[in-house]
Each structure stands twice: as C-alpha cells, then as structure tokens.
Coordinates of C-alpha atoms in Angstrom, one line a residue:
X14 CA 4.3 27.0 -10.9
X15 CA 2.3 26.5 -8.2
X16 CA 0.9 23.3 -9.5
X17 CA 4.6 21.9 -9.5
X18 CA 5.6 23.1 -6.1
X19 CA 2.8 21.4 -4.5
X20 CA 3.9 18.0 -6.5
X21 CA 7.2 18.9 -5.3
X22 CA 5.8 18.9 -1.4
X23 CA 3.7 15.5 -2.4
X24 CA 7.2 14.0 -3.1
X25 CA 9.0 15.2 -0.2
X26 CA 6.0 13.5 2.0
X27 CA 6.4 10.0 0.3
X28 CA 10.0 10.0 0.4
X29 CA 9.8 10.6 4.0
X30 CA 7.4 7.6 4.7
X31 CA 9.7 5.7 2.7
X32 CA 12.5 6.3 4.8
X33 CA 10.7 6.1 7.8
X34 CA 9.4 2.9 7.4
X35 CA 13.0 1.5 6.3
X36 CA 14.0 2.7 9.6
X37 CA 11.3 0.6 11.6
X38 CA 12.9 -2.8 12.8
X39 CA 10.3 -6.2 12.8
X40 CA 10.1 -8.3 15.6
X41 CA 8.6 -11.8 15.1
X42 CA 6.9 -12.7 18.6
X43 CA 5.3 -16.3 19.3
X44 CA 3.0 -15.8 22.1
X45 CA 1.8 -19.5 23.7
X46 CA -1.8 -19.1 23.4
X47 CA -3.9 -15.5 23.1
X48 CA -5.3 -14.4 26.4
X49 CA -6.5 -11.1 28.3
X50 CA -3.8 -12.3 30.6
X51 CA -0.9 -11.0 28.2
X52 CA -3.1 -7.3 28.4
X53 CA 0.3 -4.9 28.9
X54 CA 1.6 -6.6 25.3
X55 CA -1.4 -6.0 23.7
X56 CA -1.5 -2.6 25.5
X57 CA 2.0 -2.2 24.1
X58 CA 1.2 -2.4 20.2
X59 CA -2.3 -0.5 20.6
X60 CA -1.0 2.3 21.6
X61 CA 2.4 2.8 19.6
X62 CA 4.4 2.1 22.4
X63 CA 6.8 -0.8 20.2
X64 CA 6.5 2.1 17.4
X65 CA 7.4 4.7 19.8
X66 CA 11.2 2.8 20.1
X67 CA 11.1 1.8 16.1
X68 CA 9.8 -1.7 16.1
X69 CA 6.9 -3.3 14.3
X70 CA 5.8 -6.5 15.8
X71 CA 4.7 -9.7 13.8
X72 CA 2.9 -11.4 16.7
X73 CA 1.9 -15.0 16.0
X74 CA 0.1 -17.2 18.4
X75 CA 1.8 -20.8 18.2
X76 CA -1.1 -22.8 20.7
X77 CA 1.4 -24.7 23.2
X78 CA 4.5 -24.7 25.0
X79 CA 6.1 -26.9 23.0
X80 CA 5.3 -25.4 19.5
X81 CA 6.5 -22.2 20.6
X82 CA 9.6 -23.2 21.9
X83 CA 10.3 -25.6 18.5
X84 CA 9.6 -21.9 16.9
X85 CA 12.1 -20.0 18.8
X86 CA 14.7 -22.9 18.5
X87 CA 14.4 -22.7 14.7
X88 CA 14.7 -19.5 14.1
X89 CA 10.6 -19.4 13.1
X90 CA 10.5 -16.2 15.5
X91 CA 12.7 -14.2 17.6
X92 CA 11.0 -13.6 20.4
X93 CA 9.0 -16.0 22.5
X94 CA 6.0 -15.6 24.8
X95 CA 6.2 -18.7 27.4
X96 CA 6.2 -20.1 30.4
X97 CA 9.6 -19.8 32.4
X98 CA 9.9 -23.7 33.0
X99 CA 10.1 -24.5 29.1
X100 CA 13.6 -22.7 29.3
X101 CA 14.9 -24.8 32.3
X102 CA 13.4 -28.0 30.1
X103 CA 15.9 -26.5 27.4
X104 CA 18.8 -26.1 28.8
X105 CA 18.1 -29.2 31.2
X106 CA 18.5 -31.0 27.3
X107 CA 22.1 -29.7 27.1
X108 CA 21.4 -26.7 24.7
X109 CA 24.6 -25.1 22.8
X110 CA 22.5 -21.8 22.6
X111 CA 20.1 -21.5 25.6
X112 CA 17.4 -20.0 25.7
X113 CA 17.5 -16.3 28.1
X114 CA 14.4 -15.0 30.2
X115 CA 15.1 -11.4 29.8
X116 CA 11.8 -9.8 30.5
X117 CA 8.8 -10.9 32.6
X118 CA 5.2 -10.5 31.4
X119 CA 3.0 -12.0 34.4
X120 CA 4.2 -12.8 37.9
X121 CA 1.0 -15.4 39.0
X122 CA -0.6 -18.4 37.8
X123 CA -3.8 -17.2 35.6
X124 CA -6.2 -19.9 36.9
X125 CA -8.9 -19.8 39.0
X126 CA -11.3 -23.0 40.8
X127 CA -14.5 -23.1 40.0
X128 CA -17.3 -24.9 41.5
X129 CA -20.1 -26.4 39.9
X130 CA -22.1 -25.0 43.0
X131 CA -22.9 -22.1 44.7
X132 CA -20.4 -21.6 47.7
X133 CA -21.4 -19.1 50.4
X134 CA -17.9 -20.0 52.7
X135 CA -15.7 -22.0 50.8
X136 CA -12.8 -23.8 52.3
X137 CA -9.9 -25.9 50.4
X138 CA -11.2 -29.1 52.8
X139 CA -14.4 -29.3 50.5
X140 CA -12.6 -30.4 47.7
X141 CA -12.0 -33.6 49.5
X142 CA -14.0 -36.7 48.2
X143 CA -14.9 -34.5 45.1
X144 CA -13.9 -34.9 41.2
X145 CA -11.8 -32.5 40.2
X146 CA -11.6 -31.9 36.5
X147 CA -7.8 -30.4 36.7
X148 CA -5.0 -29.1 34.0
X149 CA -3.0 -32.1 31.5
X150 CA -0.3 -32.9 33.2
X151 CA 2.8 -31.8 33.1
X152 CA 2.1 -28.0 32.3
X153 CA 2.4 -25.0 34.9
X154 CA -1.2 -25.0 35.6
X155 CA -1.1 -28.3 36.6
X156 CA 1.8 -27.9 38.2
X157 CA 0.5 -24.7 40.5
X158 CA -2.9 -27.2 40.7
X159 CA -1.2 -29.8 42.8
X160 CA 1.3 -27.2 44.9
X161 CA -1.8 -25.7 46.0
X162 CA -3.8 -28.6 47.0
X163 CA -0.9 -29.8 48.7
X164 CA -0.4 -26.6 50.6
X165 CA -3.8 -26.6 51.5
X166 CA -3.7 -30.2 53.0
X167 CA -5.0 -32.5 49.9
X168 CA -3.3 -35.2 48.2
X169 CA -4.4 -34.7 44.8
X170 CA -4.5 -38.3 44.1
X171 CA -5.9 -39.7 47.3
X172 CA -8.5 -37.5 48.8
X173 CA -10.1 -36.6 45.7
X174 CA -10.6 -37.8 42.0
X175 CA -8.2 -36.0 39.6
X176 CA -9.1 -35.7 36.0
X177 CA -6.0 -34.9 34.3
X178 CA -6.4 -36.3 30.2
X179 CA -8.8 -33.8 28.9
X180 CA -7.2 -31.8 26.2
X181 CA -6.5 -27.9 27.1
X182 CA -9.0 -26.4 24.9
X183 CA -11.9 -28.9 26.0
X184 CA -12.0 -29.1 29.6
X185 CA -14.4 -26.1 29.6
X186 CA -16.6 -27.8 27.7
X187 CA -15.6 -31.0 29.9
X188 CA -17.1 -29.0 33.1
X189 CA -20.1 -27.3 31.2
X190 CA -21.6 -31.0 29.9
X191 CA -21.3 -32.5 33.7
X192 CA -17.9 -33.9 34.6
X193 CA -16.2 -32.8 37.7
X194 CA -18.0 -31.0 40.7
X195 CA -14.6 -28.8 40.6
X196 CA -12.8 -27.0 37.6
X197 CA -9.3 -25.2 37.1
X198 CA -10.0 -22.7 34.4
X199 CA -8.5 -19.5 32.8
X200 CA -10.1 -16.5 32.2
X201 CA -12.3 -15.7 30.8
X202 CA -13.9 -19.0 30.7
X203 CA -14.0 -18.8 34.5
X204 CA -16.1 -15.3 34.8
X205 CA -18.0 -16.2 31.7
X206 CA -19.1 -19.5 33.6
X207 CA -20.1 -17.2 36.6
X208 CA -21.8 -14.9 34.0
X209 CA -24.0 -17.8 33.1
X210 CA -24.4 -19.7 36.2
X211 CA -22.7 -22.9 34.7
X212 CA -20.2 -22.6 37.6
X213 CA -18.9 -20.3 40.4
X214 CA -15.1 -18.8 41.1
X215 CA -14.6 -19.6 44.6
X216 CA -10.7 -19.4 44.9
X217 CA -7.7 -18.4 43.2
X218 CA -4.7 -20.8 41.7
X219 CA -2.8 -17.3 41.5
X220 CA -3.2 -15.8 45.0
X221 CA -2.4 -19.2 46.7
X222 CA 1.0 -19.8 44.7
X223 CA 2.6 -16.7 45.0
X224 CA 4.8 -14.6 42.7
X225 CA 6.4 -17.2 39.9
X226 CA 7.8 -15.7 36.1
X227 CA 5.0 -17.8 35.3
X228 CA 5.0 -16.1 31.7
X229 CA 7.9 -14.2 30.1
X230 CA 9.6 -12.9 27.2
X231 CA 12.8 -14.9 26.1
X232 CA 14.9 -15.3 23.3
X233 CA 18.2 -17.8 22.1
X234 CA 21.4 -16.1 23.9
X235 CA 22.8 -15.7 20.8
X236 CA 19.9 -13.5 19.4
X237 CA 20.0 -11.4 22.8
X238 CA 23.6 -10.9 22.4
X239 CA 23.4 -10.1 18.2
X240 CA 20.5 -7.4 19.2
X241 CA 21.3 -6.7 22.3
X242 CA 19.5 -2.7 21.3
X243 CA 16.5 -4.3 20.1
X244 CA 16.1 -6.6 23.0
X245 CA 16.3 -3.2 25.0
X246 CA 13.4 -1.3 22.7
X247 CA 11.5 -4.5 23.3
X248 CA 11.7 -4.6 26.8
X249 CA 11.3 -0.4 27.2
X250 CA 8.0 -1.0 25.5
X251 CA 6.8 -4.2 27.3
X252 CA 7.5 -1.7 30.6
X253 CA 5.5 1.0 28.9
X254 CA 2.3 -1.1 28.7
X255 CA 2.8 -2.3 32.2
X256 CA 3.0 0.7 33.8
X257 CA -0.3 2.1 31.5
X258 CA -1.8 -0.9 32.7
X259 CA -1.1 -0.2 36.6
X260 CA -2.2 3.5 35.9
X261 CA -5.2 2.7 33.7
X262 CA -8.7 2.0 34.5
X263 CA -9.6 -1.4 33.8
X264 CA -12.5 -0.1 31.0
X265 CA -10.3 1.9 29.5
X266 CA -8.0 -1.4 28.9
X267 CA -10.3 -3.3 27.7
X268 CA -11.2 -0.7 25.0
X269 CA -7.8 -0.8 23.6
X270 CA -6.8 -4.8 23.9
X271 CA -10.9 -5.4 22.5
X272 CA -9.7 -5.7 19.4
X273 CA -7.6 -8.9 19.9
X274 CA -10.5 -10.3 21.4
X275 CA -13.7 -9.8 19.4
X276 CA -15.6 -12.5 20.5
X277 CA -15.5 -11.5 23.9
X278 CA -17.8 -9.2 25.1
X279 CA -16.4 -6.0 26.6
X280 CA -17.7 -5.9 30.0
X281 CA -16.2 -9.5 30.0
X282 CA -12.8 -8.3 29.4
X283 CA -13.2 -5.4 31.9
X284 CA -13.8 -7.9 34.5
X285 CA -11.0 -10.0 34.1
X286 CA -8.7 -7.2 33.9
X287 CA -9.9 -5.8 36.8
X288 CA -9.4 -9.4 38.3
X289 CA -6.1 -9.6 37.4
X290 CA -5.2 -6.4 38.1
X291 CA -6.7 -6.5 41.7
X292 CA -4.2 -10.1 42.5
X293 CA -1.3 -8.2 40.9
X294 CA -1.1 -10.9 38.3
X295 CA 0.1 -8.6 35.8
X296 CA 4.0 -8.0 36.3
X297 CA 4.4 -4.8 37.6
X298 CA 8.1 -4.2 35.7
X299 CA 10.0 -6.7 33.6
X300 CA 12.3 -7.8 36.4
X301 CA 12.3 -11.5 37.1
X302 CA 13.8 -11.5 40.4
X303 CA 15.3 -14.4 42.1
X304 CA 13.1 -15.3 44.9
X305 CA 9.9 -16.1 41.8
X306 CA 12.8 -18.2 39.9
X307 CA 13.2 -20.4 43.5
X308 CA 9.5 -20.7 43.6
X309 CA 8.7 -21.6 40.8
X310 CA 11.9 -24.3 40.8
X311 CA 10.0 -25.9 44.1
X312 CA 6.6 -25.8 42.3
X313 CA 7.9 -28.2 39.8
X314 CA 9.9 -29.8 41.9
X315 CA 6.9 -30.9 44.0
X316 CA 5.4 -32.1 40.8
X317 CA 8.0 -34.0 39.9
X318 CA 8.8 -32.2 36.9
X319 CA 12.0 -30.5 37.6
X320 CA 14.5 -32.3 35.5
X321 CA 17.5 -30.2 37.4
X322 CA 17.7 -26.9 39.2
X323 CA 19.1 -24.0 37.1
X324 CA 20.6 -21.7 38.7
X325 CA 19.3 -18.0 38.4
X326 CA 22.1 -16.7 36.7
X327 CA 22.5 -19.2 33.8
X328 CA 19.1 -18.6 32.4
X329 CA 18.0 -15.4 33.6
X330 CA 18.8 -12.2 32.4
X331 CA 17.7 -8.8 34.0
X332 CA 20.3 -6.5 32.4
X333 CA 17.5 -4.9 29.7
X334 CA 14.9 -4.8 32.2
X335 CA 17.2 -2.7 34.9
X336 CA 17.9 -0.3 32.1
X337 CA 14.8 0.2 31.2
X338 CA 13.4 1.1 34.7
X339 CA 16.2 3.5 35.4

C-alpha cells in the first residue's frame, strides 16, 4: 500500500511539470551581436525573471544589423535586439507592417577612443593630423564617431585620416598589428587593450553623444498587436533586470551574465559593467522617450544617413513599458 501511494505522489509530481511546462510561452529573440553591453537581458534569463512572467526565451545572436532585421521581417524570430535606426530604415522603405520600438535596452553609444599612447591630459584637438582607425560606415558607431568629432571641432575627413573599410570584427586586430594612432572600440576589447598596454581609453563615444535608444527591443506591429500580453511579460522582465542591474554590485553582475561570456575573464567583465554602469549606459527603464528619438534623428542626419525623419509616434511605442513601471 504504501509502495503504491508513493508511486501515486511520483505521478502527481510529473503531471504537474507537464502542465507547467505547457503553460510556459517561448520567445524567439535575435540579439545583433553578444556583448556585456546587453547585461540587464542576460541579467533577465539568469535569474528567472522571463520565467518569473511564463516565458522561456530562445535567444539567437544573428551578427549584424541587417541579418537581424531580415530575421524579424521573416518571421525567423519574434523579437529583435537592434539598433533604433534599422526601424526608421524600415519603414523609410515603405513597410506594410512596420517594425515598433516598444522597449529600450541601452540609452548610449557603447564605444570608447583609444589611443595607441599613453595620454596624461587628453583633448579632442589631438586627434587632429592623426589616423584614426574608425567604425564601417554607415552603422551607429560610425555614426556617433563623426557627431562627436564634429562637436568637438574636427572634420573627420579633413583634419585627420579616417579609416572606415575594416570589417567590424577585425578592426581590433587592425589597431593591435599597427594601423591607426586612434581606435573606436567596444568593450571589452577597449579595457582588455588597456589590460595589456596595446592601447589606452582616453574618452568616451557614449558620454559625448548623449542619451539615444541606441539599442532596443522591437517587433512587427502586427506581432505586438497579436501578443500584445506577451510583449507586456517581455517588457516587465527586461525592467526587472534593469532595475537588478542599477541595484547590484557590478561583481555580483558579472557572476551571473559570466556564463554568456566564458572567454572573458571575470574581473574583465566587472570592469566594463562598472564602466557602463558609472556613464548610465544601461537604460534605466524601458521608456524610449522622445527627446533620445530627436537625437538620435540629428545624429544620422549629420551623417547623412537619415533617409526621412519619422516621427516619434509612428514607430515608437511606450504603452508596455509605462505599464510596467507603474
């Protein structure tokens, strides 16, 4: 008897997993590239916080702006991770079913300029009659590159050499080998260059720019609309993982987001979350508000990349994310 009532238990057990994990809802997420950068999303599924609202996500890194987009435009995934300006490129192309920035993820650029050269007082005039080994063009790094220098009182293509056709992925090894006397790099390439003395951070892209949706979540209108309540538990646990972020010491993050990066070495990805963290890089909520969708409209508009202003409203929505914060 007893032998069959603790059977009878084992069952009960099983059946309740079974129905528990028919209740869970996957979300297929395309994230641009994988970087310490995105740290609340990794945050997010670490600590249960997309499992906490009944959503297991099937994250996917697709390696470019324009391959993730392709995969949110075909259905290959349902969410996208991306820079803001890909959805003005969409819709600029007449789009039937635009795509919707509902939920922001960082609020400044992510590069920094390094120096081949120690700098013990660095000013933005130094860079004049240098080589600059810069971003391709035509992305938002390059983008920010050139608003900056401008700002700062350099014409990026007369008072200094620009390097602009190294592919993404090899301009660190671009810098390391000998060209340019000035690099824009990500982290952590940038602190790991420091770390070795191949070159030194001496400004940042991020600070200089200002606040711009320079990476957020977004999705078709028509998914958003279909699944409006998932787009909701999707952006309630995107604000979870900021707020643990904000209220987190940066060790402590980088013990929980470690294992998305286990080629980098801890203390590595303590100091650029404490980097980050420290220029408020990391959105602080999910709201994209309008004065960041204006700037980052005049940042491609001063690179001559702006194919026509959008306004706020047609692309933007902030519905979810002023839910979620009430």
């Amino acid at each position: 008897m007893k032998r069959w009532f603790i059977l009878f238990i084992l069952l009960l057990g099983l059946t309740g997993c079974n129905q528990s994990e028919t209740s869970v809802e996957s979300v297929r997420v395309a994230e641009v590239t994988r970087s310490i950068f995105y740290a609340p999303l990794y945050v997010a599924i670490e600590k249960g916080f997309f499992n906490e609202e009944g959503l297991k996500i099937d994250l996917q890194t697709t390696w470019g702006g324009d391959k993730t987009m392709t995969a949110l435009l075909s259905d290959g995934t349902d969410i996208a991770l991306v820079g803001s300006e890909t959805s003005i490129y969409v819709y600029a192309q007449g789009a039937d079913d635009p795509v919707i920035n509902f939920a922001q993820l960082t609020q400044t650029d992510g590069t920094f300029l390094v120096s081949r050269n120690r700098m013990e007082e660095f000013s933005w005039e130094k860079l004049k009659g240098t080589t600059f080994l810069g971003q391709r063009k035509g992305g938002m790094p390059q983008m920010v590159g050139e608003f900056v220098l401008k700002k700062n009182g350099i014409d990026p293509h007369n008072d200094l050499e620009m390097i602009q056709n190294v592919d993404f992925a090899n301009i660190p090894n671009a810098f390391a080998s000998g060209t340019g006397e000035f690099v824009q790099l990500f982290e952590p390439q940038a602190s790991m260059f420091e770390q070795q003395g191949i070159g030194f951070i001496v400004a940042s892209f991020g600070v200089e720019s200002g606040h711009i949706p320079y990476t957020t979540f977004m999705a078709k209108e028509s998914t958003i609309n279909n699944r409006e309540d998932t787009i909701e538990k999707f952006t309630r646990a995107i604000y979870k993982g900021q707020q643990w972020v904000y209220q987190t010491e940066a060790s402590e993050i980088a013990k929980v987001i470690q294992p998305f990066f286990e080629e980098t070495e801890l203390d590595t990805i303590e100091l650029v979350i404490e980097r980050y963290k420290s220029q408020k890089s990391f959105a602080e909520n999910p709201i994209l508000d309008e004065g960041e969708w204006e700037n980052l409209q005049n940042i491609m508009d001063e690179a001559g990349e702006l194919p026509e202003r959008v306004d706020y409203e047609k692309i933007v929505n902030t519905e979810f994310a002023e839910k979620v914060l009430q």
